[in-house]
Tab-separated table of C-alpha atoms and ligand atoms in Angstrom:
chain	number	residue	atom	x	y	z
L	1	MET	CA	199.258	35.387	98.095
L	2	LYS	CA	195.706	36.704	97.807
L	3	ASN	CA	194.742	39.341	100.380
L	4	TYR	CA	191.171	38.559	101.429
L	5	LEU	CA	190.962	41.854	103.298
L	6	ASP	CA	191.474	43.998	100.232
L	7	ASN	CA	187.982	45.313	99.798
L	8	LEU	CA	186.662	45.939	103.288
L	9	PRO	CA	184.415	48.912	103.993
L	10	LYS	CA	186.556	51.795	105.285
L	11	ASP	CA	185.575	51.723	108.965
L	12	ILE	CA	185.964	47.948	109.188
L	13	ASP	CA	189.311	48.131	107.398
L	14	LYS	CA	190.549	50.656	109.973
L	15	LEU	CA	189.392	48.485	112.842
L	16	ILE	CA	190.976	45.316	111.457
L	17	ASN	CA	194.293	47.068	110.908
L	18	LEU	CA	194.196	48.423	114.429
L	19	ALA	CA	193.404	44.952	115.797
L	20	SER	CA	196.371	43.580	113.867
L	21	ARG	CA	198.682	46.216	115.360
L	22	VAL	CA	197.403	45.617	118.917
L	23	ALA	CA	197.924	41.854	118.527
L	24	ARG	CA	201.471	42.334	117.282
L	25	LYS	CA	202.275	44.660	120.165
L	26	GLN	CA	200.931	42.147	122.652
L	27	GLY	CA	202.765	39.262	121.028
L	28	VAL	CA	199.618	37.255	120.308
L	29	ARG	CA	198.220	35.959	117.002
L	30	ALA	CA	194.875	37.273	115.823
L	31	TYR	CA	192.515	35.804	113.242
L	32	LEU	CA	189.291	36.995	111.723
L	33	VAL	CA	187.019	33.942	111.760
L	34	GLY	CA	183.556	32.561	111.122
L	35	GLY	CA	180.558	34.173	109.460
L	36	VAL	CA	182.320	37.377	108.463
L	37	VAL	CA	184.961	35.450	106.476
L	38	ARG	CA	182.255	33.337	104.833
L	39	ASP	CA	180.361	36.492	103.872
L	40	LEU	CA	183.506	38.289	102.717
L	41	ILE	CA	184.128	35.491	100.205
L	42	LEU	CA	180.464	35.491	99.166
L	43	GLY	CA	180.548	39.271	98.767
L	44	VAL	CA	177.878	39.854	101.432
L	45	ASP	CA	178.136	42.711	103.971
L	46	ASN	CA	178.575	41.548	107.553
L	47	PHE	CA	179.324	43.919	110.406
L	48	ASP	CA	179.412	41.233	113.105
L	49	LEU	CA	183.113	40.545	113.327
L	50	ASP	CA	184.641	37.583	115.165
L	51	ILE	CA	188.294	37.628	116.123
L	52	VAL	CA	190.080	34.688	117.705
L	53	ILE	CA	193.244	35.329	119.684
L	54	GLU	CA	195.914	32.731	120.277
L	55	GLY	CA	196.855	34.129	123.657
L	56	ASP	CA	194.987	36.322	126.105
L	57	GLY	CA	191.823	37.454	124.330
L	58	LEU	CA	190.653	39.528	127.281
L	59	ALA	CA	193.872	41.577	127.483
L	60	PHE	CA	193.708	42.075	123.718
L	61	GLY	CA	190.085	43.238	124.022
L	62	SER	CA	190.866	45.772	126.760
L	63	GLU	CA	193.782	47.221	124.810
L	64	LEU	CA	191.739	47.487	121.613
L	65	ALA	CA	188.853	49.058	123.518
L	66	ARG	CA	191.219	51.769	124.783
L	67	LYS	CA	192.038	52.730	121.204
L	68	VAL	CA	188.528	52.959	119.776
L	69	THR	CA	185.315	54.540	120.921
L	70	GLY	CA	183.189	51.612	121.910
L	71	ARG	CA	181.798	49.633	124.812
L	72	LEU	CA	183.563	46.498	126.004
L	73	VAL	CA	181.746	43.682	127.804
L	74	THR	CA	183.920	40.808	129.044
L	75	HIS	CA	183.023	37.232	129.982
L	76	PRO	CA	186.103	36.018	131.882
L	77	ARG	CA	184.624	32.548	132.440
L	78	PHE	CA	184.635	31.957	128.699
L	79	GLY	CA	187.675	34.099	127.865
L	80	THR	CA	185.521	36.161	125.531
L	81	ALA	CA	184.669	39.822	125.121
L	82	THR	CA	182.353	41.886	122.960
L	83	LEU	CA	183.243	45.324	121.719
L	84	MET	CA	180.319	47.412	120.460
L	85	ILE	CA	181.859	50.002	118.163
L	86	SER	CA	178.621	51.513	116.893
L	87	ASN	CA	175.068	50.279	116.566
L	88	LYS	CA	176.210	48.728	113.307
L	89	ILE	CA	179.646	47.277	114.034
L	90	LYS	CA	180.169	44.614	116.692
L	91	LEU	CA	183.387	42.759	117.399
L	92	ASP	CA	183.402	39.474	119.328
L	93	ILE	CA	186.760	38.430	120.693
L	94	ALA	CA	187.506	34.856	121.742
L	95	THR	CA	190.508	33.192	123.281
L	96	CYS	CA	191.621	30.149	121.319
L	97	ARG	CA	190.132	27.118	122.910
L	98	SER	CA	189.003	23.597	122.377
L	99	GLU	CA	185.822	22.446	123.996
L	100	ILE	CA	184.594	19.315	125.649
L	101	TYR	CA	180.844	18.810	125.711
L	102	GLN	CA	179.520	17.294	128.925
L	103	GLU	CA	176.176	16.141	127.629
L	104	PRO	CA	174.052	16.938	124.559
L	105	GLY	CA	172.835	20.532	124.504
L	106	SER	CA	174.755	21.725	127.589
L	107	LEU	CA	177.242	24.575	127.579
L	108	PRO	CA	180.767	23.455	126.717
L	109	LEU	CA	183.671	23.274	129.158
L	110	VAL	CA	186.510	25.481	127.989
L	111	SER	CA	190.217	24.699	127.906
L	112	ALA	CA	193.179	26.363	126.196
L	113	GLY	CA	193.942	25.207	122.643
L	114	ALA	CA	195.008	26.442	119.233
L	115	LEU	CA	193.148	27.973	116.303
L	116	GLN	CA	192.560	24.674	114.556
L	117	ASP	CA	190.939	23.202	117.675
L	118	ASP	CA	188.814	26.297	117.989
L	119	LEU	CA	187.603	25.971	114.423
L	120	ALA	CA	187.057	22.212	114.833
L	121	ARG	CA	184.271	22.824	117.333
L	122	ARG	CA	182.246	24.956	114.931
L	123	ASP	CA	179.006	24.057	113.269
L	124	PHE	CA	179.602	23.951	109.508
L	125	THR	CA	182.630	23.936	107.228
L	126	ILE	CA	181.570	27.241	105.667
L	127	ASN	CA	181.910	28.825	109.136
L	128	THR	CA	185.412	27.492	109.800
L	129	LEU	CA	187.296	29.833	107.508
L	130	ALA	CA	189.788	32.222	109.082
L	131	ILE	CA	191.919	35.115	107.870
L	132	ASP	CA	195.300	35.734	109.425
L	133	LEU	CA	195.728	39.255	110.844
L	134	MET	CA	199.439	39.011	111.622
L	135	PRO	CA	201.592	41.388	109.554
L	136	ASP	CA	203.672	38.616	107.941
L	137	ARG	CA	200.561	36.822	106.611
L	138	PHE	CA	198.017	39.628	106.754
L	139	GLY	CA	194.897	38.810	104.739
L	140	SER	CA	195.770	35.174	103.929
L	141	LEU	CA	193.051	32.536	104.141
L	142	ILE	CA	193.253	29.619	106.556
L	143	ASP	CA	191.017	26.747	105.495
L	144	PHE	CA	191.493	23.608	107.613
L	145	TYR	CA	188.102	22.032	106.858
L	146	HIS	CA	187.463	22.766	103.166
L	147	GLY	CA	185.161	25.662	103.836
L	148	LYS	CA	186.037	27.333	100.565
L	149	ARG	CA	185.231	24.176	98.593
L	150	ASP	CA	181.811	24.014	100.287
L	151	LEU	CA	181.139	27.679	99.565
L	152	LYS	CA	181.742	26.841	95.904
L	153	LEU	CA	179.596	23.706	96.090
L	154	LYS	CA	176.966	25.662	98.041
L	155	PHE	CA	176.879	23.020	100.760
L	156	VAL	CA	176.046	23.327	104.435
L	157	ARG	CA	178.170	20.504	105.827
L	158	ILE	CA	178.929	19.534	109.412
L	159	LEU	CA	182.492	18.760	110.476
L	160	HIS	CA	181.898	15.409	112.166
L	161	ASN	CA	179.150	12.863	112.696
L	162	LEU	CA	178.345	13.891	116.272
L	163	SER	CA	177.891	17.563	115.488
L	164	PHE	CA	174.090	17.583	115.865
L	165	ILE	CA	174.377	15.497	119.030
L	166	ASP	CA	176.928	17.898	120.527
L	167	ASP	CA	174.687	20.813	119.755
L	168	PRO	CA	171.177	20.126	118.454
L	169	THR	CA	170.527	23.840	117.845
L	170	ARG	CA	172.650	23.246	114.745
L	171	ILE	CA	169.560	21.617	113.250
L	172	LEU	CA	167.933	25.047	113.160
L	173	ARG	CA	171.143	26.710	112.116
L	174	ALA	CA	171.609	24.365	109.165
L	175	VAL	CA	168.141	25.260	107.871
L	176	ARG	CA	168.783	28.944	108.485
L	177	PHE	CA	172.063	29.063	106.556
L	178	GLU	CA	170.721	26.826	103.796
L	179	GLN	CA	167.786	29.135	103.150
L	180	ARG	CA	169.638	32.383	103.678
L	181	LEU	CA	172.493	31.551	101.345
L	182	GLY	CA	170.463	29.577	98.823
L	183	PHE	CA	172.666	26.523	99.579
L	184	ARG	CA	171.769	22.872	100.157
L	185	ILE	CA	172.350	20.812	103.258
L	186	GLU	CA	174.946	18.299	102.094
L	187	PRO	CA	173.408	14.771	101.779
L	188	HIS	CA	175.325	13.072	104.630
L	189	THR	CA	174.694	16.083	106.871
L	190	LEU	CA	171.030	15.947	105.919
L	191	ARG	CA	170.813	12.279	106.899
L	192	LEU	CA	172.322	12.999	110.297
L	193	LEU	CA	170.117	16.035	110.763
L	194	LYS	CA	167.006	13.962	110.105
L	195	GLU	CA	168.172	11.254	112.507
L	196	SER	CA	168.734	13.833	115.253
L	197	ALA	CA	165.369	15.409	114.579
L	198	LYS	CA	163.686	11.998	114.720
L	199	ALA	CA	165.439	11.240	117.999
L	200	ASN	CA	163.966	14.504	119.362
L	201	MET	CA	167.408	15.903	120.096
L	202	LEU	CA	165.992	19.419	120.212
L	203	ARG	CA	164.281	18.431	123.434
L	204	CYS	CA	167.707	18.135	125.078
L	205	VAL	CA	168.396	21.831	124.501
L	206	SER	CA	167.549	24.404	127.140
L	207	PRO	CA	164.467	26.400	126.128
L	208	HIS	CA	166.444	29.643	126.283
L	209	ARG	CA	169.002	28.477	123.741
L	210	LEU	CA	166.201	27.209	121.532
L	211	ARG	CA	164.430	30.536	121.831
L	212	ASP	CA	167.541	32.399	120.690
L	213	GLU	CA	167.855	30.205	117.605
L	214	ILE	CA	164.135	30.435	116.831
L	215	ILE	CA	164.330	34.220	117.016
L	216	LEU	CA	167.348	34.289	114.705
L	217	MET	CA	165.481	32.133	112.219
L	218	LEU	CA	162.373	34.289	112.365
L	219	ARG	CA	164.474	37.363	111.622
L	220	GLU	CA	165.800	35.922	108.381
L	221	PRO	CA	164.718	37.606	105.130
L	222	GLU	CA	163.636	34.190	103.794
L	223	VAL	CA	161.719	33.388	106.941
L	224	ILE	CA	158.799	31.577	105.313
L	225	ARG	CA	161.130	29.327	103.368
L	226	CYS	CA	162.935	28.537	106.639
L	227	ILE	CA	159.617	27.676	108.292
L	228	LEU	CA	158.581	25.432	105.395
L	229	ARG	CA	161.922	23.657	105.442
L	230	MET	CA	161.664	23.187	109.215
L	231	LYS	CA	158.208	21.720	108.755
L	232	GLN	CA	159.550	19.330	106.134
L	233	LEU	CA	162.679	18.209	108.019
L	234	VAL	CA	161.972	18.608	111.710
L	235	GLY	CA	158.422	19.727	112.400
L	236	PHE	CA	157.526	22.011	115.299
L	237	ASN	CA	156.926	19.451	118.030
L	238	PHE	CA	159.774	20.971	119.951
L	239	ILE	CA	157.680	24.107	120.337
L	240	HIS	CA	154.307	22.420	120.870
L	241	PRO	CA	152.900	19.074	119.709
L	242	HIS	CA	149.666	20.630	118.431
L	243	ILE	CA	151.193	23.105	116.006
L	244	LYS	CA	149.623	22.284	112.661
L	245	LEU	CA	151.079	24.575	110.035
L	246	ASP	CA	148.418	23.580	107.550
L	247	ARG	CA	147.433	25.570	104.506
L	248	SER	CA	145.524	28.208	106.441
L	249	ASN	CA	148.438	28.798	108.873
L	250	LEU	CA	150.783	29.145	105.926
L	251	ASP	CA	148.416	31.570	104.210
L	252	TYR	CA	148.381	33.528	107.435
L	253	LEU	CA	152.172	33.582	107.603
L	254	ARG	CA	152.261	34.932	104.043
L	255	ALA	CA	149.688	37.558	104.952
L	256	VAL	CA	151.843	38.556	107.941
L	257	LYS	CA	154.805	38.991	105.614
L	258	ARG	CA	152.681	41.148	103.276
L	259	GLU	CA	151.590	43.349	106.189
L	260	ILE	CA	155.175	43.820	107.358
L	261	ASN	CA	156.156	44.897	103.833
L	262	TRP	CA	153.091	47.121	103.623
L	263	PHE	CA	154.065	48.827	106.877
L	264	TYR	CA	157.674	49.435	105.878
L	265	ASN	CA	156.669	50.656	102.416
L	266	ASN	CA	154.034	53.051	103.723
L	267	PHE	CA	155.858	54.211	106.828
L	268	PRO	CA	159.556	54.063	105.992
L	269	LYS	CA	160.326	56.400	108.871
L	270	GLY	CA	158.121	54.450	111.266
L	271	ARG	CA	159.581	52.370	113.969
L	272	GLU	CA	161.343	49.031	113.605
L	273	LEU	CA	159.015	46.051	114.082
L	274	ASP	CA	159.879	42.926	116.016
L	275	VAL	CA	159.081	40.811	113.005
L	276	TRP	CA	160.216	37.559	114.655
L	277	LEU	CA	157.407	37.948	117.162
L	278	MET	CA	154.857	38.298	114.389
L	279	TYR	CA	156.079	35.184	112.581
L	280	PHE	CA	156.094	33.344	115.888
L	281	VAL	CA	152.392	34.116	116.233
L	282	GLY	CA	152.001	32.859	112.666
L	283	ILE	CA	153.561	29.516	113.610
L	284	VAL	CA	151.472	29.011	116.747
L	285	SER	CA	148.324	30.598	115.368
L	286	ASN	CA	146.221	27.443	115.573
L	287	LEU	CA	146.815	27.172	119.349
L	288	ASN	CA	144.798	28.960	121.998
L	289	ALA	CA	145.917	31.826	124.249
L	290	ASN	CA	146.679	29.561	127.239
L	291	GLN	CA	148.819	27.183	125.226
L	292	VAL	CA	150.707	30.088	123.663
L	293	ASP	CA	151.165	31.768	127.015
L	294	ARG	CA	152.717	28.593	128.415
L	295	ILE	CA	155.090	28.304	125.438
L	296	CYS	CA	156.165	31.932	125.833
L	297	LYS	CA	156.893	31.424	129.517
L	298	ARG	CA	158.802	28.192	128.898
L	299	PHE	CA	161.009	29.958	126.363
L	300	GLY	CA	161.466	32.894	128.698
L	301	PHE	CA	160.193	35.570	126.338
L	302	ARG	CA	160.221	39.013	127.892
L	303	LYS	CA	157.081	40.372	129.530
L	304	GLY	CA	156.533	42.977	126.824
L	305	GLU	CA	156.951	40.334	124.133
L	306	ILE	CA	154.428	38.011	125.778
L	307	LYS	CA	151.999	40.886	126.156
L	308	ARG	CA	152.209	41.708	122.463
L	309	ILE	CA	151.766	38.078	121.475
L	310	ILE	CA	148.847	37.386	123.797
L	311	SER	CA	147.001	40.610	122.995
L	312	TYR	CA	146.559	39.251	119.473
L	313	TYR	CA	144.677	36.275	120.902
L	314	LYS	CA	142.689	38.461	123.270
L	315	PHE	CA	141.450	40.839	120.588
L	316	SER	CA	137.733	40.119	120.745
L	317	ARG	CA	135.394	39.326	117.847
L	318	GLN	CA	133.357	42.302	118.920
L	319	LYS	CA	136.315	44.634	118.441
L	320	VAL	CA	137.020	43.087	115.060
L	321	LYS	CA	133.401	43.724	114.080
L	322	CYS	CA	133.539	47.271	115.341
L	323	ILE	CA	136.786	48.182	113.564
L	324	SER	CA	135.533	46.607	110.342
L	325	LYS	CA	132.546	48.968	110.138
L	326	LYS	CA	132.464	51.619	107.464
L	327	ASP	CA	131.284	54.501	109.612
L	328	ILE	CA	133.225	54.144	112.844
L	329	SER	CA	134.611	57.456	114.099
L	330	PRO	CA	138.343	58.238	114.303
L	331	SER	CA	138.169	58.436	118.107
L	332	GLN	CA	136.611	54.973	118.259
L	333	ILE	CA	139.355	53.630	116.023
L	334	TYR	CA	141.911	55.275	118.271
L	335	ARG	CA	140.373	53.807	121.412
L	336	ILE	CA	140.481	50.290	119.993
L	337	LEU	CA	143.959	50.403	118.464
L	338	GLU	CA	145.933	52.701	120.713
L	339	PRO	CA	146.426	50.166	123.550
L	340	LEU	CA	147.900	47.677	121.087
L	341	SER	CA	151.445	47.396	119.776
L	342	PHE	CA	152.143	47.944	116.086
L	343	GLU	CA	152.984	44.243	115.797
L	344	THR	CA	149.597	43.225	117.206
L	345	ILE	CA	147.735	45.662	114.968
L	346	LEU	CA	149.458	44.281	111.884
L	347	LEU	CA	148.762	40.704	113.002
L	348	ILE	CA	145.086	41.646	113.227
L	349	LYS	CA	145.214	43.317	109.834
L	350	ALA	CA	146.735	40.146	108.367
L	351	LYS	CA	144.075	37.982	109.954
L	352	TYR	CA	140.874	39.856	109.207
L	353	LYS	CA	140.923	40.943	105.611
L	354	ASN	CA	138.427	43.750	105.216
L	355	ARG	CA	138.782	46.987	103.301
L	356	PHE	CA	137.328	49.193	106.036
L	357	LEU	CA	139.506	47.628	108.700
L	358	ASP	CA	142.490	48.127	106.383
L	359	SER	CA	141.784	51.772	105.833
L	360	HIS	CA	141.050	52.449	109.526
L	361	ILE	CA	144.372	50.889	110.471
L	362	LYS	CA	146.169	52.907	107.805
L	363	ASN	CA	144.568	56.094	109.120
L	364	PHE	CA	145.524	55.153	112.639
L	365	PHE	CA	149.205	54.756	111.719
L	366	GLU	CA	149.163	57.827	109.511
L	367	TYR	CA	147.120	60.362	111.447
L	368	TYR	CA	145.659	59.313	114.776
L	369	ASN	CA	148.568	57.605	116.481
L	370	GLY	CA	150.834	60.204	118.030
L	371	ALA	CA	148.257	62.992	117.552
L	372	ARG	CA	148.753	65.726	120.132
L	373	VAL	CA	146.162	67.836	121.876
L	374	TYR	CA	146.296	71.587	121.251
L	375	ILE	CA	146.690	72.387	124.920
L	376	SER	CA	148.658	71.047	127.872
L	377	GLY	CA	148.206	70.535	131.618
L	378	ARG	CA	149.803	73.938	132.058
L	379	ASP	CA	146.940	75.574	130.162
L	380	LEU	CA	144.528	73.869	132.541
L	381	THR	CA	146.277	75.253	135.633
L	382	GLN	CA	146.468	78.680	134.010
L	383	ILE	CA	142.713	78.824	133.712
L	384	GLY	CA	142.506	78.011	137.400
L	385	LEU	CA	142.017	74.239	137.543
L	386	ARG	CA	143.809	72.384	140.339
L	387	PRO	CA	146.103	69.564	139.082
L	388	SER	CA	144.369	66.223	139.551
L	389	PRO	CA	143.915	62.867	137.796
L	390	ASP	CA	140.978	64.526	136.015
L	391	PHE	CA	143.507	66.421	133.872
L	392	ARG	CA	144.265	63.260	132.012
L	393	LYS	CA	140.594	62.545	131.463
L	394	ILE	CA	139.950	66.069	130.187
L	395	LEU	CA	142.901	65.964	127.800
L	396	THR	CA	141.887	62.542	126.533
L	397	ARG	CA	138.352	63.752	125.849
L	398	LEU	CA	139.821	66.722	124.058
L	399	LEU	CA	141.976	64.437	121.939
L	400	TYR	CA	138.896	62.441	120.914
L	401	LEU	CA	137.085	65.645	119.928
L	402	GLN	CA	140.105	66.742	117.889
L	403	LEU	CA	140.358	63.360	116.159
L	404	ASP	CA	136.671	63.567	115.255
L	405	GLY	CA	137.164	67.049	113.834
L	406	LYS	CA	134.964	68.751	116.434
L	407	ILE	CA	137.772	70.912	117.741
L	408	ASN	CA	140.156	72.272	115.169
L	409	SER	CA	142.383	74.871	116.804
L	410	ARG	CA	144.035	75.827	120.050
L	411	GLN	CA	141.502	78.647	120.421
L	412	GLU	CA	138.599	76.208	120.155
L	413	ALA	CA	140.323	73.907	122.620
L	414	LEU	CA	140.758	76.730	125.141
L	415	GLU	CA	137.101	77.688	124.768
L	416	TRP	CA	136.103	74.076	125.316
L	417	ILE	CA	138.116	73.702	128.530
L	418	SER	CA	136.894	77.000	129.942
L	419	ARG	CA	133.621	75.216	130.716
L	420	PHE	CA	135.448	73.181	133.382
L	421	CYS	CA	136.224	76.319	135.421
K	1	CTP	N1	178.631	28.380	116.277
K	1	CTP	C1	178.545	26.983	116.364
K	1	CTP	N2	177.450	26.399	116.917
K	1	CTP	C2	176.434	27.166	117.396
K	1	CTP	C3	176.515	28.574	117.325
K	1	CTP	C4	177.631	29.149	116.744
K	1	CTP	O1	179.446	26.289	115.926
K	1	CTP	N3	175.384	26.599	117.936
K	1	CTP	C5	179.838	28.967	115.662
K	1	CTP	C6	179.686	29.123	114.155
K	1	CTP	O2	180.798	28.567	113.547
K	1	CTP	C7	179.633	30.596	113.894
K	1	CTP	C8	180.257	31.214	115.145
K	1	CTP	O3	180.077	30.253	116.180
K	1	CTP	O4	180.335	30.967	112.747
K	1	CTP	C9	179.599	32.517	115.540
K	1	CTP	O5	178.201	32.327	115.756
K	1	CTP	P1	177.117	33.256	115.078
K	1	CTP	O6	177.486	34.671	115.267
K	1	CTP	O7	175.787	32.788	115.501
K	1	CTP	O8	177.320	32.786	113.569
K	1	CTP	P2	177.494	33.576	112.232
K	1	CTP	O9	178.058	32.592	111.259
K	1	CTP	O10	178.221	34.850	112.401
K	1	CTP	O11	175.984	33.793	111.868
K	1	CTP	P3	175.239	35.080	111.335
K	1	CTP	O12	175.760	35.294	109.948
K	1	CTP	O13	173.792	34.671	111.374
K	1	CTP	O14	175.566	36.191	112.299
């Protein structure tokens, strides 16, 4: 019998063995299931583990959580729990269940069932594989729905004809897996997918669930291929009927991708970008700020996300002109770019190709952003100034002088502020 858990990374191996021991002690059966099994067979790293318990998943989760350092969040209504082991490893625990869908796109009702029922409700055959964690069959593959065959054939295949009706978000998921894995949507599945898309099934899904799937898609490494495939199979009516995605939008999306790569290559220690948000702007870039604002609110994007998206639309022509000039001063660059998020700045860089704008933005990321003034509020009180909102103004003016190279040391800064006494 082949042991499919032979070559796990060390920390995952330890966790899986521990889970197996906890399950045995509690007298329940445990299985590793879903995406992680698919990726294990494909030889792809995946640190999002899913375990299904035939028995009480919540009790299993609490016991496991006591034995590892991690944070457990339980959802008793669904019989599920999530154990965050580190910022890399996450373990989702589910109680074996079969589900009855009330109406298309709604959340399923849950009832007790066995592993096979649990796997039967899943999206694609390649996600129905399971690995037994019980000591007597540890590491053996369970393949009720020919998942392994479809991994070989490189097919994304649904389990039954009503799959896209039960859960229309699977339309997006099919495209996502197809593009990520370099697979094809199996012909019958493709026919049903197109029928569901034509029948506007995505409109039956709550905007929040749609949003989550859109975000997952826009985080994929092959995001532009996903977008093109969506355009070909489904279109983007479900986001807004006026989205065009013509040649110029697609060029813009490619430019956005180039800017993201440029940022990560030039600032490898810089912060993580919300790339999905940037590609989202790429998709809706032919709409106006009001239309985009309404979409964002319908999907329930967070305030900060909406702000970053809308500030791209609100960036005035005049500012573009100003930041594209050859001889603009560093402090002017700072004043224009500092209120914006990195995502917005890169969206602007992608949109307005200009070598001065490019180099000003590079300088901003490299030198100006995060620049510190030579002195602090404490220095101001020490020279006898009373704390007031003016402190901020003084320090900001000082920062501008520093950026423009007019003040170059703490001594010069102290001399400059002494005039306020
Ligand atoms: N699932 C489903 N239908 C959905 C969402 C999820 O059937 N609309 C099932 C899939 O079988 C999937 C499992 O729930 O394997 C876990 O979901 P998720 O973590 O989204 O899937 P992964 O396959 O782990 O995807 P990824 O590799 O992107 O994390």
